[in-house]
């Protein structure tokens, strides 16, 4: 509904800056994972952002974040978002800079990723286009985007029992009248892996 309202506000961008930033983080995962694990990274994507995890299937969970902060930190929106130990779980962190030198419009970045996927698979390209269209991204209003972005890095962080997360046993002590929806996680010192090793990592931990 928010995206629909933006279309009727004079001078507004088709997608808000918050949504653009979120999508950059999630689409960066697709762009980096597609050559490694193929179409499953597209079919596992929760494009509208309503599920607990951004990407999930029977083999993996990937939570995607984009951040402008330095030192690097991200918002974890649910206390149990990274707590699943039944399958390989990862946190992807994309560092972005807004309206900086050598930056590009949101749609320019997205289109470059789409073209790379189209080069590899026309069918997956069309499926991703459908998902993007469903959340308000289309080629008819690209000139309305004004915010520019520069992606400096995307890191893939494996999550395991050693990762410093909010302790769930502590949350059991919180009174039911107190609601804690999430927390900030400082990630700059968390070890990351290459996206190229994702498949081996998933099946090694299967």
PDB file of C-alpha atoms in Angstrom:
ATOM      1  CA  UNK A   1       0.000   0.000   0.000  1.00  0.00           C
ATOM      2  CA  UNK A   2       2.862   2.352   0.790  1.00  0.00           C
ATOM      3  CA  UNK A   3       4.297   1.797  -2.697  1.00  0.00           C
ATOM      4  CA  UNK A   4       0.906   2.472  -4.259  1.00  0.00           C
ATOM      5  CA  UNK A   5       0.511   5.717  -2.290  1.00  0.00           C
ATOM      6  CA  UNK A   6       3.915   6.924  -3.469  1.00  0.00           C
ATOM      7  CA  UNK A   7       2.738   6.742  -7.076  1.00  0.00           C
ATOM      8  CA  UNK A   8       0.176   9.464  -6.360  1.00  0.00           C
ATOM      9  CA  UNK A   9       2.465  11.849  -4.463  1.00  0.00           C
ATOM     10  CA  UNK A  10       3.879  14.531  -6.811  1.00  0.00           C
ATOM     11  CA  UNK A  11       7.658  14.351  -7.072  1.00  0.00           C
ATOM     12  CA  UNK A  12       7.988  11.058  -5.181  1.00  0.00           C
ATOM     13  CA  UNK A  13      10.121   8.183  -6.395  1.00  0.00           C
ATOM     14  CA  UNK A  14       8.367   4.980  -7.499  1.00  0.00           C
ATOM     15  CA  UNK A  15      10.018   3.162  -4.582  1.00  0.00           C
ATOM     16  CA  UNK A  16      11.048   4.946  -1.391  1.00  0.00           C
ATOM     17  CA  UNK A  17      14.710   5.204  -0.392  1.00  0.00           C
ATOM     18  CA  UNK A  18      14.103   2.681   2.403  1.00  0.00           C
ATOM     19  CA  UNK A  19      12.689   0.145  -0.040  1.00  0.00           C
ATOM     20  CA  UNK A  20      15.439   0.848  -2.572  1.00  0.00           C
ATOM     21  CA  UNK A  21      18.075   0.173   0.070  1.00  0.00           C
ATOM     22  CA  UNK A  22      16.352  -3.037   1.177  1.00  0.00           C
ATOM     23  CA  UNK A  23      16.091  -4.264  -2.397  1.00  0.00           C
ATOM     24  CA  UNK A  24      19.727  -3.479  -3.118  1.00  0.00           C
ATOM     25  CA  UNK A  25      20.684  -5.768  -0.248  1.00  0.00           C
ATOM     26  CA  UNK A  26      18.392  -8.546  -1.405  1.00  0.00           C
ATOM     27  CA  UNK A  27      19.128  -8.266  -5.119  1.00  0.00           C
ATOM     28  CA  UNK A  28      22.852  -8.239  -4.364  1.00  0.00           C
ATOM     29  CA  UNK A  29      22.352 -11.717  -2.901  1.00  0.00           C
ATOM     30  CA  UNK A  30      20.610 -12.876  -6.083  1.00  0.00           C
ATOM     31  CA  UNK A  31      23.313 -11.331  -8.271  1.00  0.00           C
ATOM     32  CA  UNK A  32      26.109 -13.004  -6.296  1.00  0.00           C
ATOM     33  CA  UNK A  33      24.418 -16.370  -5.755  1.00  0.00           C
ATOM     34  CA  UNK A  34      22.811 -16.988  -9.142  1.00  0.00           C
ATOM     35  CA  UNK A  35      25.950 -18.292 -10.833  1.00  0.00           C
ATOM     36  CA  UNK A  36      26.591 -20.569  -7.831  1.00  0.00           C
ATOM     37  CA  UNK A  37      23.223 -22.127  -6.943  1.00  0.00           C
ATOM     38  CA  UNK A  38      21.085 -21.110  -9.922  1.00  0.00           C
ATOM     39  CA  UNK A  39      17.370 -20.422  -9.982  1.00  0.00           C
ATOM     40  CA  UNK A  40      16.766 -21.569  -6.392  1.00  0.00           C
ATOM     41  CA  UNK A  41      18.002 -18.194  -5.146  1.00  0.00           C
ATOM     42  CA  UNK A  42      15.167 -16.536  -7.090  1.00  0.00           C
ATOM     43  CA  UNK A  43      12.434 -19.015  -6.149  1.00  0.00           C
ATOM     44  CA  UNK A  44      13.449 -18.820  -2.471  1.00  0.00           C
ATOM     45  CA  UNK A  45      13.198 -14.998  -2.373  1.00  0.00           C
ATOM     46  CA  UNK A  46      10.462 -13.395  -0.282  1.00  0.00           C
ATOM     47  CA  UNK A  47      10.222 -10.355  -2.543  1.00  0.00           C
ATOM     48  CA  UNK A  48       7.553  -8.475  -0.576  1.00  0.00           C
ATOM     49  CA  UNK A  49       9.489  -8.713   2.690  1.00  0.00           C
ATOM     50  CA  UNK A  50       6.745 -10.253   4.807  1.00  0.00           C
ATOM     51  CA  UNK A  51       8.353 -13.569   5.770  1.00  0.00           C
ATOM     52  CA  UNK A  52      10.783 -14.087   8.644  1.00  0.00           C
ATOM     53  CA  UNK A  53      13.653 -14.700   6.209  1.00  0.00           C
ATOM     54  CA  UNK A  54      14.511 -13.014   2.909  1.00  0.00           C
ATOM     55  CA  UNK A  55      15.613 -16.281   1.287  1.00  0.00           C
ATOM     56  CA  UNK A  56      14.665 -19.737   2.497  1.00  0.00           C
ATOM     57  CA  UNK A  57      14.300 -23.239   1.108  1.00  0.00           C
ATOM     58  CA  UNK A  58      15.004 -26.732   2.409  1.00  0.00           C
ATOM     59  CA  UNK A  59      18.786 -26.244   2.206  1.00  0.00           C
ATOM     60  CA  UNK A  60      19.504 -22.731   3.432  1.00  0.00           C
ATOM     61  CA  UNK A  61      18.387 -19.456   4.989  1.00  0.00           C
ATOM     62  CA  UNK A  62      19.894 -16.160   3.855  1.00  0.00           C
ATOM     63  CA  UNK A  63      18.988 -12.931   5.581  1.00  0.00           C
ATOM     64  CA  UNK A  64      19.964  -9.920   3.461  1.00  0.00           C
ATOM     65  CA  UNK A  65      20.768  -6.463   4.795  1.00  0.00           C
ATOM     66  CA  UNK A  66      22.024  -3.255   3.211  1.00  0.00           C
ATOM     67  CA  UNK A  67      23.675  -0.680   5.426  1.00  0.00           C
ATOM     68  CA  UNK A  68      25.080   2.827   5.116  1.00  0.00           C
ATOM     69  CA  UNK A  69      26.717   2.781   8.558  1.00  0.00           C
ATOM     70  CA  UNK A  70      30.412   2.672   9.341  1.00  0.00           C
ATOM     71  CA  UNK A  71      31.545   0.713  11.290  1.00  0.00           C
ATOM     72  CA  UNK A  72      29.323  -1.892   9.686  1.00  0.00           C
ATOM     73  CA  UNK A  73      26.158  -2.794  11.593  1.00  0.00           C
ATOM     74  CA  UNK A  74      22.698  -3.989  10.605  1.00  0.00           C
ATOM     75  CA  UNK A  75      19.235  -4.168  12.107  1.00  0.00           C
ATOM     76  CA  UNK A  76      17.919  -7.625  12.986  1.00  0.00           C
ATOM     77  CA  UNK A  77      14.156  -7.227  12.907  1.00  0.00           C
ATOM     78  CA  UNK A  78      13.188 -10.321  14.900  1.00  0.00           C
ATOM     79  CA  UNK A  79      14.922 -11.926  17.874  1.00  0.00           C
ATOM     80  CA  UNK A  80      14.777 -15.377  16.265  1.00  0.00           C
ATOM     81  CA  UNK A  81      15.570 -14.271  12.706  1.00  0.00           C
ATOM     82  CA  UNK A  82      19.050 -15.831  12.707  1.00  0.00           C
ATOM     83  CA  UNK A  83      18.455 -18.557  15.278  1.00  0.00           C
ATOM     84  CA  UNK A  84      17.463 -21.483  13.028  1.00  0.00           C
ATOM     85  CA  UNK A  85      19.984 -24.325  13.355  1.00  0.00           C
ATOM     86  CA  UNK A  86      18.124 -26.891  11.236  1.00  0.00           C
ATOM     87  CA  UNK A  87      19.738 -25.670   7.990  1.00  0.00           C
ATOM     88  CA  UNK A  88      22.683 -23.582   6.851  1.00  0.00           C
ATOM     89  CA  UNK A  89      22.047 -19.941   7.777  1.00  0.00           C
ATOM     90  CA  UNK A  90      23.805 -16.869   6.416  1.00  0.00           C
ATOM     91  CA  UNK A  91      23.691 -13.108   6.867  1.00  0.00           C
ATOM     92  CA  UNK A  92      24.498 -11.082   3.766  1.00  0.00           C
ATOM     93  CA  UNK A  93      25.611  -7.496   4.369  1.00  0.00           C
ATOM     94  CA  UNK A  94      25.798  -5.056   1.467  1.00  0.00           C
ATOM     95  CA  UNK A  95      27.530  -1.769   2.172  1.00  0.00           C
ATOM     96  CA  UNK A  96      26.052   1.137   0.214  1.00  0.00           C
ATOM     97  CA  UNK A  97      26.756   4.853  -0.050  1.00  0.00           C
ATOM     98  CA  UNK A  98      23.967   7.224  -1.028  1.00  0.00           C
ATOM     99  CA  UNK A  99      24.376  10.084  -3.507  1.00  0.00           C
ATOM    100  CA  UNK A 100      28.151   9.850  -3.614  1.00  0.00           C
ATOM    101  CA  UNK A 101      30.624  10.348  -6.425  1.00  0.00           C
ATOM    102  CA  UNK A 102      30.539   7.567  -9.038  1.00  0.00           C
ATOM    103  CA  UNK A 103      27.112   6.443  -7.835  1.00  0.00           C
ATOM    104  CA  UNK A 104      24.274   5.167 -10.030  1.00  0.00           C
ATOM    105  CA  UNK A 105      20.510   5.410 -10.022  1.00  0.00           C
ATOM    106  CA  UNK A 106      18.715   2.511  -8.373  1.00  0.00           C
ATOM    107  CA  UNK A 107      17.318   1.251 -11.665  1.00  0.00           C
ATOM    108  CA  UNK A 108      20.750   1.329 -13.318  1.00  0.00           C
ATOM    109  CA  UNK A 109      22.143  -1.028 -10.699  1.00  0.00           C
ATOM    110  CA  UNK A 110      19.101  -3.305 -10.891  1.00  0.00           C
ATOM    111  CA  UNK A 111      19.158  -3.417 -14.685  1.00  0.00           C
ATOM    112  CA  UNK A 112      22.831  -4.379 -14.739  1.00  0.00           C
ATOM    113  CA  UNK A 113      22.046  -7.356 -12.487  1.00  0.00           C
ATOM    114  CA  UNK A 114      18.997  -8.292 -14.546  1.00  0.00           C
ATOM    115  CA  UNK A 115      20.988  -8.270 -17.769  1.00  0.00           C
ATOM    116  CA  UNK A 116      23.582 -10.603 -16.277  1.00  0.00           C
ATOM    117  CA  UNK A 117      20.862 -13.047 -15.234  1.00  0.00           C
ATOM    118  CA  UNK A 118      19.213 -12.758 -18.656  1.00  0.00           C
ATOM    119  CA  UNK A 119      22.532 -13.633 -20.255  1.00  0.00           C
ATOM    120  CA  UNK A 120      22.560 -16.880 -18.300  1.00  0.00           C
ATOM    121  CA  UNK A 121      18.855 -17.781 -18.319  1.00  0.00           C
ATOM    122  CA  UNK A 122      15.948 -16.084 -20.070  1.00  0.00           C
ATOM    123  CA  UNK A 123      13.416 -17.967 -17.954  1.00  0.00           C
ATOM    124  CA  UNK A 124      14.974 -16.933 -14.636  1.00  0.00           C
ATOM    125  CA  UNK A 125      15.234 -13.364 -15.896  1.00  0.00           C
ATOM    126  CA  UNK A 126      11.502 -13.323 -16.650  1.00  0.00           C
ATOM    127  CA  UNK A 127      10.636 -14.844 -13.273  1.00  0.00           C
ATOM    128  CA  UNK A 128      12.686 -12.195 -11.481  1.00  0.00           C
ATOM    129  CA  UNK A 129      11.032  -9.466 -13.556  1.00  0.00           C
ATOM    130  CA  UNK A 130       7.621 -10.729 -12.454  1.00  0.00           C
ATOM    131  CA  UNK A 131       8.656 -10.566  -8.790  1.00  0.00           C
ATOM    132  CA  UNK A 132      10.018  -7.054  -9.216  1.00  0.00           C
ATOM    133  CA  UNK A 133       6.874  -5.913 -11.019  1.00  0.00           C
ATOM    134  CA  UNK A 134       4.757  -7.252  -8.166  1.00  0.00           C
ATOM    135  CA  UNK A 135       6.466  -4.894  -5.700  1.00  0.00           C
ATOM    136  CA  UNK A 136       6.261  -1.795  -7.881  1.00  0.00           C
ATOM    137  CA  UNK A 137       9.411  -1.890 -10.004  1.00  0.00           C
ATOM    138  CA  UNK A 138       8.831  -1.511 -13.750  1.00  0.00           C
ATOM    139  CA  UNK A 139      10.385   0.154 -16.786  1.00  0.00           C
ATOM    140  CA  UNK A 140       7.618   2.742 -17.264  1.00  0.00           C
ATOM    141  CA  UNK A 141       8.716   5.158 -14.526  1.00  0.00           C
ATOM    142  CA  UNK A 142      12.499   4.869 -14.368  1.00  0.00           C
ATOM    143  CA  UNK A 143      12.995   8.583 -15.004  1.00  0.00           C
ATOM    144  CA  UNK A 144      11.265   9.327 -11.684  1.00  0.00           C
ATOM    145  CA  UNK A 145      14.153   7.874  -9.642  1.00  0.00           C
ATOM    146  CA  UNK A 146      16.450  10.543  -8.199  1.00  0.00           C
ATOM    147  CA  UNK A 147      18.430   8.798  -5.461  1.00  0.00           C
ATOM    148  CA  UNK A 148      21.826   7.455  -6.453  1.00  0.00           C
ATOM    149  CA  UNK A 149      23.692   4.594  -4.789  1.00  0.00           C
ATOM    150  CA  UNK A 150      27.152   3.096  -4.820  1.00  0.00           C
ATOM    151  CA  UNK A 151      27.711  -0.464  -3.626  1.00  0.00           C
ATOM    152  CA  UNK A 152      31.111  -0.859  -1.995  1.00  0.00           C
ATOM    153  CA  UNK A 153      30.910  -4.515  -0.936  1.00  0.00           C
ATOM    154  CA  UNK A 154      28.651  -7.478  -0.231  1.00  0.00           C
ATOM    155  CA  UNK A 155      29.741  -9.962   2.426  1.00  0.00           C
ATOM    156  CA  UNK A 156      28.284 -13.397   3.206  1.00  0.00           C
ATOM    157  CA  UNK A 157      28.549 -14.264   6.899  1.00  0.00           C
ATOM    158  CA  UNK A 158      27.855 -17.853   8.062  1.00  0.00           C
ATOM    159  CA  UNK A 159      25.759 -17.985  11.214  1.00  0.00           C
ATOM    160  CA  UNK A 160      26.419 -20.694  13.801  1.00  0.00           C
ATOM    161  CA  UNK A 161      26.402 -21.248  17.549  1.00  0.00           C
ATOM    162  CA  UNK A 162      29.488 -19.031  17.936  1.00  0.00           C
ATOM    163  CA  UNK A 163      27.900 -15.993  16.271  1.00  0.00           C
ATOM    164  CA  UNK A 164      27.142 -13.268  18.861  1.00  0.00           C
ATOM    165  CA  UNK A 165      23.355 -13.001  18.637  1.00  0.00           C
ATOM    166  CA  UNK A 166      20.659 -11.856  21.064  1.00  0.00           C
ATOM    167  CA  UNK A 167      20.279 -14.776  23.523  1.00  0.00           C
ATOM    168  CA  UNK A 168      16.852 -16.356  23.194  1.00  0.00           C
ATOM    169  CA  UNK A 169      16.970 -17.710  26.745  1.00  0.00           C
ATOM    170  CA  UNK A 170      17.168 -14.105  27.945  1.00  0.00           C
ATOM    171  CA  UNK A 171      14.073 -13.202  25.931  1.00  0.00           C
ATOM    172  CA  UNK A 172      12.131 -15.772  27.975  1.00  0.00           C
ATOM    173  CA  UNK A 173      12.720 -13.586  31.028  1.00  0.00           C
ATOM    174  CA  UNK A 174      11.170 -10.511  29.429  1.00  0.00           C
ATOM    175  CA  UNK A 175       7.647  -9.789  30.765  1.00  0.00           C
ATOM    176  CA  UNK A 176       4.904 -10.427  28.245  1.00  0.00           C
ATOM    177  CA  UNK A 177       3.913  -6.764  28.506  1.00  0.00           C
ATOM    178  CA  UNK A 178       7.335  -5.749  27.107  1.00  0.00           C
ATOM    179  CA  UNK A 179       7.789  -6.107  23.377  1.00  0.00           C
ATOM    180  CA  UNK A 180      11.275  -6.246  21.841  1.00  0.00           C
ATOM    181  CA  UNK A 181      11.064  -6.473  18.075  1.00  0.00           C
ATOM    182  CA  UNK A 182      14.755  -6.545  17.140  1.00  0.00           C
ATOM    183  CA  UNK A 183      18.279  -5.349  17.784  1.00  0.00           C
ATOM    184  CA  UNK A 184      21.378  -3.923  16.101  1.00  0.00           C
ATOM    185  CA  UNK A 185      24.183  -6.320  15.237  1.00  0.00           C
ATOM    186  CA  UNK A 186      27.737  -5.045  14.758  1.00  0.00           C
ATOM    187  CA  UNK A 187      29.076  -7.149  11.899  1.00  0.00           C
ATOM    188  CA  UNK A 188      32.380  -5.546  10.922  1.00  0.00           C
ATOM    189  CA  UNK A 189      34.425  -8.193  12.756  1.00  0.00           C
ATOM    190  CA  UNK A 190      32.299 -11.214  11.786  1.00  0.00           C
ATOM    191  CA  UNK A 191      34.093 -13.544   9.388  1.00  0.00           C
ATOM    192  CA  UNK A 192      32.665 -13.875   5.877  1.00  0.00           C
ATOM    193  CA  UNK A 193      33.062 -16.418   3.077  1.00  0.00           C
ATOM    194  CA  UNK A 194      33.216 -16.096  -0.697  1.00  0.00           C
ATOM    195  CA  UNK A 195      29.896 -16.488  -2.483  1.00  0.00           C
ATOM    196  CA  UNK A 196      31.616 -18.992  -4.785  1.00  0.00           C
ATOM    197  CA  UNK A 197      31.972 -21.395  -1.850  1.00  0.00           C
ATOM    198  CA  UNK A 198      28.297 -21.174  -0.864  1.00  0.00           C
ATOM    199  CA  UNK A 199      27.256 -24.484  -2.446  1.00  0.00           C
ATOM    200  CA  UNK A 200      30.095 -26.411  -0.822  1.00  0.00           C
ATOM    201  CA  UNK A 201      29.359 -24.771   2.510  1.00  0.00           C
ATOM    202  CA  UNK A 202      25.655 -25.671   2.358  1.00  0.00           C
ATOM    203  CA  UNK A 203      26.215 -29.336   1.582  1.00  0.00           C
ATOM    204  CA  UNK A 204      29.138 -29.624   3.980  1.00  0.00           C
ATOM    205  CA  UNK A 205      26.825 -28.502   6.768  1.00  0.00           C
ATOM    206  CA  UNK A 206      23.795 -30.448   5.542  1.00  0.00           C
TER     207      UNK A 206
END
